[in-house]
Amino acid sequence: MLFRVTSSRTRLLVGVALLFAGLLAGALLLAERLATARAVDGVAERARASAILLASGYRRELDKFNLLPIALAGDAEARAALLTRDPALIEVVNRKLEALSAETGAANVYLLDARGRTVAASNWQLPGSFVGDDYSFRGYFRDAMRAQSAQQFALGQRSRKPGLYITRRIDAGGQALGVFVVKVDFRALEREWREATNAAFVTDGRGIILVSADPAWRFQTIRPLSDEERATARRSLEYGAAPLVENALFRSAVVRREGQAGLHRAAFVEAVEPVHGWQVHVIVGTAAAVASAITFARLAVGIAALGIVALYLLWRHRRRNEETRIAAAADKRLAALREQLIQANKLATLGQVTAGVAHEINQPVAAIGAYAHNAALLLDRDRLPEAREAIGHIAALTERIGSITREMRGFARRAPGEIGRLSVNDVFDGIRLLLRDRLTILGAEFVTSGPDVCVRAERVRVEQVLLNLVQNALDAGARTITATTVETWDRVRIVITDDGPGIDPGMRDALFQPFRTSKQSGLGLGLVISRDIVAELGGTLTAGHPAKGAEFIVELERSE
């Protein structure tokens, strides 16, 4: 039964541990997912804010240069130079454009005639001057001649450096005279972006990267181009020999674009801000933020789990303390009840021997009365020797009565004496004294044999046990009860045998169970109490299997 209860408890504990482990794993998984989602959302918010900031700077840069060709288109000297081709006027325009380029930071500012040839340029004195070059093939020239103004991002024909070309047509008398061109170089802006982030860039309507903090990304795409789009870009000569391949970052499914709700494990998030038909992109990595968020989430779950475990251990500790307190109180009550049972058993046993003890006392008392009367007569007759003899008999009889009453008081006292060195034969003498009258009436005898040895015990308790065993034998009809003492090197065995009918086989297995008895008026507590007393003394009480009668064996610790 104990094994079954222990096994059930173990299975319950294992089940609770597995359930807690499962809940902890689920909490960790949920916390990681929530932390990852929040971290990615936070990165997306920062990317969005960065995109707005960078787009604002990029817009200001464009707005500054967009005004420049509009202002130049109204220049009277430029218009006159186109009409007259006067070298002096052309030089004036060249110097004006040179100063304007230096002042505004434009890469180049130049004037084209109606056929697309350069008439004046800000670099007119440099070896790579545009003066005389034909740009009629450029889209920005053709679009401006047709629609008054235009923009085009392309590689420079001479410098092979990319830039934005902003153009404005010059009219006079309803006739198109030429086009002013301002080239914007974004290299300074790209350097600023590189200091802020390595993943900021600008794309056109086809998704081609034009301006980028990372120069290697320029003229790559954020989506695959169709064959028609690729052919159109080739014909315009805007991108030179660039292959216009899709960017590797966008080719992999690791970028969560703005507006997407999923892709919580995205390695990067993208924010986009439109500027004048183009788009400013900011790409921000999520690895550091996600790792930090997951670490924090795991730590939080771990702390929560430790808190739960600590609360459980505290509850268990308090429960154990309460159980210990209750068990101690129960043990105390049980000990008190057991002591009461032991005392009741002693008093019951004492009640059985009271009649015999009274007879033992009555005889000396009657003799004392006779001796006292005779002593008085002898004193009156001055027969002093005979009187002294009578008084001596009185003293001897009084001592006999005192020994009987002392034995009864010692046996009846409630509190046990101290455990110490105890002679087994002294215990036997006490039993003879208490049972002498009953033995005489029943014609029974109590026989002892074996060496006079000492045990480590308390007299009243041992006397109570042996008296119970002898009384039980007498109650069963035995007429010869033998107590044999056998000693070993550390134990003393007291074997109580009788010539009675023996133990009923049906009662043998229940001998030491409470309320099981073969007596009509018994409670079945004598042997139970006796066994508990011997156990408290560090010994054992068992039933033997003799061929005839009954046998009980009391084993106690030997005392030197």
XYZ file of C-alpha atoms in Angstrom:
560
model
C 0.000 0.000 0.000
C 2.826 2.415 0.889
C 4.532 1.677 -2.438
C 1.293 2.280 -4.297
C 0.736 5.638 -2.531
C 4.349 6.688 -3.136
C 4.107 5.682 -6.792
C 0.873 7.672 -7.227
C 2.428 10.697 -5.551
C 5.489 10.414 -7.774
C 3.329 10.225 -10.895
C 1.389 13.271 -9.703
C 4.586 15.240 -9.093
C 5.973 14.224 -12.489
C 2.696 15.240 -14.126
C 2.696 18.622 -12.377
C 6.348 19.155 -13.338
C 5.622 18.296 -16.991
C 2.579 20.586 -16.978
C 4.642 23.424 -15.524
C 7.409 22.796 -18.070
C 4.843 22.849 -20.885
C 3.291 26.069 -19.599
C 6.744 27.605 -19.229
C 7.685 26.607 -22.779
C 4.394 28.002 -24.093
C 4.895 31.229 -22.134
C 8.419 31.542 -23.504
C 7.224 30.984 -27.071
C 4.376 33.476 -26.702
C 6.628 36.028 -24.999
C 9.233 35.660 -27.759
C 6.616 36.147 -30.469
C 5.131 39.193 -28.770
C 8.567 40.632 -28.025
C 9.673 40.048 -31.628
C 6.545 41.686 -33.010
C 6.921 44.681 -30.701
C 10.629 44.981 -31.507
C 9.992 44.881 -35.261
C 7.163 47.389 -34.883
C 9.482 49.636 -32.898
C 12.171 49.380 -35.570
C 9.537 50.161 -38.206
C 8.504 53.288 -36.302
C 12.115 54.441 -36.079
C 12.619 53.683 -39.763
C 9.500 55.669 -40.589
C 10.725 58.639 -38.548
C 14.136 58.416 -40.206
C 12.550 58.251 -43.662
C 10.481 61.358 -42.975
C 13.581 63.210 -41.757
C 15.742 62.189 -44.718
C 12.978 62.899 -47.216
C 12.569 66.366 -45.758
C 16.262 67.081 -46.330
C 16.123 65.605 -49.810
C 13.030 67.688 -50.646
C 14.739 70.880 -49.513
C 17.722 70.041 -51.718
C 15.500 69.537 -54.747
C 13.393 72.611 -54.071
C 16.521 74.747 -53.943
C 17.702 73.615 -57.355
C 14.229 73.541 -58.922
C 14.040 77.322 -58.567
C 17.370 77.893 -60.253
C 16.447 77.065 -63.920
C 13.165 78.961 -63.522
C 15.091 82.057 -62.502
C 17.625 81.571 -65.317
C 14.915 81.209 -67.951
C 14.079 84.883 -67.527
C 17.678 86.103 -67.887
C 17.825 88.759 -70.679
C 21.562 88.282 -71.357
C 21.106 84.560 -71.867
C 18.215 85.189 -74.240
C 20.305 87.759 -76.194
C 23.266 85.412 -76.365
C 21.070 82.727 -77.926
C 19.654 85.176 -80.467
C 22.880 86.961 -81.464
C 25.586 84.438 -80.580
C 27.686 87.465 -79.651
C 30.948 86.109 -78.076
C 31.001 88.948 -75.572
C 27.506 88.143 -74.400
C 28.312 84.424 -74.322
C 31.347 85.124 -72.094
C 29.149 87.165 -69.776
C 26.720 84.256 -69.530
C 29.603 81.783 -68.952
C 30.937 83.838 -66.064
C 27.461 84.232 -64.620
C 26.867 80.448 -64.748
C 30.297 79.764 -63.258
C 29.586 82.003 -60.292
C 26.104 80.591 -59.886
C 27.409 77.015 -59.789
C 29.990 77.884 -57.157
C 27.459 79.768 -55.068
C 24.654 77.165 -55.132
C 26.734 74.009 -55.154
C 25.283 72.769 -58.434
C 27.511 70.310 -60.229
C 27.068 72.077 -63.577
C 24.881 74.787 -65.046
C 24.767 75.150 -68.847
C 22.721 76.671 -71.673
C 21.602 74.688 -74.734
C 20.314 76.207 -77.965
C 17.237 74.975 -79.771
C 19.248 72.205 -81.465
C 20.629 70.884 -78.171
C 24.154 72.251 -78.455
C 25.834 73.866 -75.479
C 26.256 77.644 -75.874
C 27.498 78.492 -72.360
C 28.489 76.426 -69.311
C 29.745 76.882 -65.772
C 32.806 74.740 -66.641
C 33.635 76.766 -69.769
C 37.255 77.257 -68.625
C 37.888 73.635 -67.616
C 39.407 70.962 -69.883
C 36.132 69.008 -69.828
C 34.003 71.990 -70.832
C 30.524 71.235 -72.145
C 30.600 74.151 -74.593
C 29.907 72.861 -78.076
C 28.678 69.436 -76.920
C 25.460 68.062 -78.384
C 22.829 66.953 -75.861
C 19.897 66.753 -78.212
C 19.613 63.010 -77.465
C 18.974 63.622 -73.798
C 15.466 63.148 -72.556
C 15.670 66.183 -70.328
C 16.304 68.388 -73.452
C 13.557 66.911 -75.576
C 11.031 66.952 -72.719
C 11.830 70.567 -71.842
C 11.512 71.676 -75.460
C 8.120 70.005 -75.568
C 6.749 70.706 -72.075
C 8.806 73.708 -70.933
C 10.432 71.910 -67.980
C 11.749 68.437 -67.254
C 13.859 66.318 -64.910
C 16.045 63.316 -65.610
C 18.471 61.295 -63.507
C 21.365 60.021 -65.598
C 25.114 59.531 -65.886
C 27.114 62.465 -67.159
C 28.276 62.107 -70.781
C 31.783 63.269 -69.926
C 32.144 62.751 -66.162
C 30.236 59.482 -66.035
C 29.005 60.664 -62.638
C 25.297 60.374 -61.861
C 23.161 63.362 -61.141
C 19.736 64.905 -61.528
C 19.280 67.150 -64.542
C 16.671 69.919 -64.044
C 15.773 71.858 -67.189
C 13.724 74.913 -68.194
C 12.927 76.173 -71.703
C 13.742 79.767 -72.757
C 11.144 81.450 -74.968
C 11.105 84.734 -76.865
C 8.282 86.013 -79.019
C 6.523 82.655 -78.857
C 9.657 80.882 -80.110
C 11.712 78.314 -78.159
C 15.296 79.602 -78.067
C 16.923 76.940 -75.923
C 17.050 75.174 -72.571
C 18.816 75.913 -69.291
C 20.182 72.803 -67.568
C 21.150 72.453 -63.882
C 22.872 69.235 -62.829
C 22.476 68.318 -59.162
C 25.181 66.105 -57.655
C 23.974 64.128 -54.623
C 27.389 62.876 -53.457
C 27.467 65.276 -50.499
C 23.940 64.188 -49.523
C 24.935 60.538 -49.852
C 27.883 61.127 -47.500
C 25.505 62.625 -44.940
C 23.223 59.626 -45.255
C 26.119 57.225 -44.799
C 26.896 58.907 -41.496
C 23.259 58.445 -40.415
C 22.483 55.029 -41.905
C 23.925 52.636 -44.467
C 20.523 51.782 -45.896
C 18.934 54.986 -47.200
C 18.259 55.448 -50.910
C 15.980 57.046 -53.490
C 14.142 55.212 -56.262
C 12.307 56.397 -59.339
C 8.905 55.231 -60.466
C 10.333 51.990 -61.870
C 12.034 51.063 -58.590
C 15.567 51.845 -59.813
C 17.878 53.097 -57.068
C 19.227 56.538 -58.054
C 20.700 57.991 -54.855
C 22.071 55.683 -52.165
C 24.083 55.842 -48.980
C 25.714 52.657 -50.233
C 27.267 53.415 -53.677
C 27.168 49.731 -54.596
C 23.365 49.842 -54.615
C 23.134 52.609 -57.260
C 21.220 51.551 -60.406
C 20.072 48.322 -58.748
C 16.327 47.741 -58.455
C 13.964 46.918 -55.612
C 11.862 44.726 -57.897
C 12.517 42.770 -61.090
C 12.213 44.927 -64.257
C 10.334 43.699 -67.273
C 12.206 43.309 -70.571
C 10.406 46.360 -71.958
C 11.380 48.505 -68.956
C 14.982 47.348 -69.217
C 15.109 48.092 -72.974
C 13.645 51.578 -72.469
C 16.270 52.347 -69.817
C 19.011 51.149 -72.152
C 17.832 53.371 -75.028
C 17.739 56.466 -72.836
C 21.412 55.989 -71.896
C 20.493 57.171 -68.409
C 22.267 54.374 -66.547
C 25.191 53.597 -68.812
C 26.124 49.923 -68.765
C 24.648 49.225 -65.315
C 22.968 45.766 -65.340
C 19.864 47.029 -63.462
C 19.684 43.837 -61.373
C 17.408 43.414 -58.396
C 19.021 44.216 -55.043
C 19.943 41.086 -53.064
C 18.274 42.394 -49.903
C 14.927 42.663 -51.664
C 15.443 39.442 -53.555
C 15.408 37.583 -50.228
C 12.143 37.461 -48.270
C 13.558 39.176 -45.192
C 12.310 42.746 -45.644
C 9.012 43.753 -44.109
C 7.751 46.618 -46.161
C 5.714 49.444 -44.806
C 2.111 48.470 -44.169
C 2.794 44.747 -43.831
C 1.425 43.224 -40.616
C 3.215 39.882 -40.723
C 6.802 38.828 -41.211
C 7.591 39.267 -37.530
C 10.937 37.564 -37.961
C 11.972 40.016 -40.710
C 15.697 40.761 -40.732
C 14.974 44.278 -42.016
C 12.061 46.697 -42.134
C 11.537 49.353 -44.814
C 9.930 52.780 -44.571
C 9.105 54.825 -47.697
C 8.420 58.546 -48.074
C 7.431 60.082 -51.468
C 9.246 63.166 -52.766
C 8.288 64.786 -56.112
C 7.453 61.509 -57.834
C 10.415 59.678 -56.334
C 10.569 57.690 -53.099
C 13.003 57.918 -50.201
C 13.604 54.499 -48.620
C 15.115 53.662 -45.245
C 16.069 50.058 -44.469
C 16.778 49.228 -40.801
C 17.989 45.865 -39.472
C 15.980 44.184 -36.723
C 18.503 41.633 -35.444
C 19.826 43.696 -32.526
C 16.392 44.938 -31.442
C 14.806 41.482 -31.737
C 17.679 39.807 -29.876
C 17.440 42.376 -27.082
C 13.652 42.052 -26.923
C 13.796 38.237 -26.839
C 16.451 38.320 -24.134
C 14.313 40.679 -22.071
C 11.205 38.542 -22.674
C 13.032 35.372 -21.629
C 14.363 37.151 -18.566
C 10.876 38.375 -17.691
C 9.379 34.896 -18.123
C 12.258 33.417 -16.136
C 11.737 35.898 -13.303
C 8.001 35.211 -13.386
C 8.663 31.449 -13.305
C 11.087 31.865 -10.406
C 8.482 33.981 -8.631
C 5.865 31.269 -9.115
C 8.292 28.601 -7.899
C 9.230 30.770 -4.912
C 5.565 31.304 -4.044
C 4.937 27.568 -4.404
C 7.917 26.721 -2.183
C 6.792 29.313 0.369
C 3.275 27.886 0.317
C 4.671 24.361 0.602
C 6.972 25.409 3.453
C 4.087 26.974 5.320
C 1.921 23.961 4.630
C 4.638 21.625 5.901
C 5.051 23.766 8.997
C 1.303 23.629 9.535
C 1.291 19.877 8.929
C 4.216 19.499 11.312
C 2.421 21.579 13.919
C -0.777 19.575 13.497
C 1.165 16.291 13.563
C 3.035 17.388 16.696
C -0.233 18.326 18.366
C -1.760 15.030 17.283
C 1.285 13.133 18.571
C 1.025 15.007 21.835
C -2.661 14.156 22.160
C -1.928 10.566 21.144
C 0.851 10.310 23.704
C -1.484 11.679 26.368
C -4.161 9.195 25.361
C -1.664 6.380 25.315
C -0.465 7.378 28.768
C -4.049 7.428 29.960
C -4.599 3.951 28.487
C -1.450 2.683 30.144
C -2.539 4.133 33.471
C -6.041 2.720 33.050
C -4.542 -0.664 32.269
C -2.397 -0.479 35.386
C -5.355 0.451 37.548
C -7.407 -2.334 36.011
C -4.619 -4.798 36.745
C -4.244 -3.376 40.201
C -7.980 -3.832 40.740
C -7.625 -7.503 39.919
C -4.948 -7.998 42.552
C -6.551 -5.749 45.175
C -8.508 -8.558 46.797
C -5.392 -10.649 47.216
C -3.407 -7.707 48.507
C -6.169 -6.934 51.017
C -5.929 -10.517 52.274
C -2.163 -10.157 52.508
C -2.624 -7.027 54.626
C -5.508 -8.312 56.807
C -3.487 -11.238 58.184
C -0.593 -9.084 59.441
C -3.037 -6.478 60.763
C -4.882 -9.161 62.806
C -1.582 -10.544 64.043
C -0.378 -7.049 64.959
C -3.519 -6.536 67.041
C -2.951 -9.827 68.907
C 0.742 -9.113 69.507
C -0.048 -5.596 70.729
C -2.634 -6.933 73.241
C -0.177 -9.592 74.469
C 2.622 -7.044 74.749
C 0.438 -4.846 76.945
C -0.356 -7.769 79.260
C 3.285 -8.789 79.414
C 4.343 -5.260 80.313
C 1.764 -5.180 83.089
C 3.267 -8.372 84.495
C 6.835 -7.060 84.095
C 7.649 -9.798 81.613
C 9.856 -7.541 79.584
C 11.683 -10.134 77.428
C 8.404 -11.600 76.188
C 7.013 -8.084 75.641
C 10.070 -7.124 73.564
C 9.606 -10.258 71.477
C 5.931 -9.404 70.825
C 6.905 -5.850 69.827
C 9.544 -7.286 67.467
C 6.860 -9.356 65.760
C 4.752 -6.220 65.445
C 7.663 -4.390 63.733
C 8.249 -7.289 61.312
C 4.582 -7.444 60.411
C 4.486 -3.657 59.939
C 7.449 -3.852 57.557
C 5.634 -6.550 55.596
C 2.544 -4.338 55.292
C 4.768 -1.387 54.253
C 6.417 -3.435 51.473
C 2.995 -4.397 50.115
C 1.671 -0.821 50.139
C 4.889 0.562 48.627
C 4.619 -1.946 45.792
C 1.001 -0.950 45.194
C 1.793 2.798 45.262
C 4.730 2.357 42.904
C 2.701 0.276 40.519
C -0.231 2.685 40.556
C 1.715 5.938 40.071
C 0.950 7.752 36.821
C 4.308 9.208 35.829
C 7.005 6.692 34.907
C 10.273 6.702 36.775
C 13.683 7.210 35.313
C 15.125 4.588 33.006
C 18.154 2.979 34.583
C 19.719 -0.255 35.730
C 16.986 -2.707 36.797
C 17.282 -6.232 38.214
C 14.951 -8.700 36.527
C 14.645 -10.767 39.729
C 13.467 -7.662 41.648
C 10.658 -7.345 39.103
C 9.798 -11.030 39.584
C 9.659 -10.496 43.402
C 7.268 -7.592 42.941
C 4.973 -9.708 40.768
C 4.978 -12.513 43.366
C 4.064 -10.042 46.072
C 1.176 -8.563 44.050
C -0.163 -11.934 42.876
C 0.634 -14.116 45.901
C -2.935 -14.295 47.177
C -4.427 -14.944 43.714
C -1.838 -17.637 43.019
C -2.718 -19.261 46.356
C -6.463 -19.129 45.731
C -6.090 -20.600 42.212
C -3.514 -23.135 43.297
C -1.146 -21.764 40.667
C 2.529 -21.020 40.852
C 4.848 -18.464 39.289
C 8.218 -20.082 38.604
C 11.362 -18.165 37.604
C 14.618 -19.473 36.226
C 17.786 -18.153 34.692
C 20.525 -15.817 35.900
C 19.841 -12.637 37.807
C 20.665 -10.057 35.119
C 19.999 -6.358 34.821
C 18.280 -4.521 32.011
C 18.145 -0.862 31.074
C 14.497 -0.041 31.805
C 12.027 1.456 34.277
C 10.643 -0.870 36.935
C 6.980 0.095 36.946
C 6.707 -0.223 33.171
C 8.436 -3.619 33.004
C 6.426 -4.823 36.006
C 3.196 -3.714 34.281
C 4.047 -5.656 31.108
C 5.024 -8.882 32.912
C 2.054 -8.602 35.281
C -0.285 -8.287 32.259
C 1.231 -11.394 30.679
C 0.970 -13.440 33.933
C -2.596 -12.225 34.578
C -3.586 -13.196 31.010
C -2.173 -16.678 31.607
C -4.110 -17.049 34.860
C -7.273 -15.761 33.145
C -6.807 -18.377 30.417
C -6.676 -21.191 33.015
C -2.933 -21.764 33.314
C -1.693 -23.082 36.630
C 2.046 -22.985 36.066
C 3.578 -19.788 34.643
C 7.302 -19.834 34.067
C 9.509 -16.778 33.509
C 12.885 -17.719 32.038
C 15.699 -15.200 31.712
C 18.138 -15.640 28.814
C 20.993 -13.202 28.250
C 23.080 -12.429 25.155
C 25.989 -10.039 24.757
C 23.767 -6.954 24.495
C 20.154 -8.088 25.079
C 18.112 -9.874 27.752
C 15.204 -12.083 26.740
C 12.420 -12.824 29.269
C 10.315 -15.762 28.085
C 6.900 -16.145 29.747
C 5.364 -19.606 29.151
C 2.327 -21.336 30.656
C 0.527 -24.650 30.577
C -2.799 -23.173 29.563
C -4.839 -23.901 26.434
C -2.624 -21.667 24.260
C -3.542 -19.003 21.742
C -6.528 -19.499 19.442
C -5.130 -19.781 15.865
C -7.832 -17.426 14.689
C -6.643 -14.786 17.152
C -2.874 -15.109 16.603
C -2.663 -12.629 13.697
C -4.725 -10.078 15.661
C -2.968 -10.426 19.041
C -1.482 -6.934 18.949
C -4.409 -5.184 17.298
C -6.568 -2.979 19.534
C -10.032 -4.136 20.584
C -9.377 -7.765 19.543
C -9.696 -10.120 22.528
C -10.878 -13.602 23.439
C -12.087 -12.465 26.892
C -15.781 -11.788 27.309
C -15.177 -8.655 29.415
C -11.867 -7.527 27.931
C -11.190 -4.498 25.713
C -8.315 -6.021 23.777
C -5.866 -3.274 24.804
C -3.571 -5.089 27.260
C -1.175 -6.601 24.723
C -1.250 -3.464 22.564
C -0.296 -1.281 25.530
C 2.341 -3.788 26.666
C 3.938 -3.840 23.211
C 4.016 -0.006 23.122
C 5.614 0.118 26.589
C 8.355 -2.330 25.591
C 8.925 -0.386 22.327
C 9.361 2.855 24.310
C 12.016 1.070 26.367
C 13.839 0.111 23.166
C 12.742 -3.517 23.196
C 10.261 -5.872 21.560
C 7.294 -8.000 22.626
C 6.421 -10.985 20.447
C 4.373 -14.175 20.680
C 6.137 -17.505 20.406
C 4.950 -20.837 18.998
C 5.323 -23.424 21.786
C 4.058 -26.992 21.429
C 1.730 -26.457 24.399
C 0.283 -23.420 26.117
C 1.208 -19.856 25.265
C 4.542 -18.104 25.054
C 5.457 -14.408 25.022
C 8.969 -13.061 24.663
C 10.037 -9.709 26.090
C 13.426 -8.551 24.853
C 15.153 -5.570 26.481
C 18.517 -3.871 26.342
C 21.066 -5.376 28.710
C 22.634 -3.133 31.360
C 26.119 -3.708 32.729
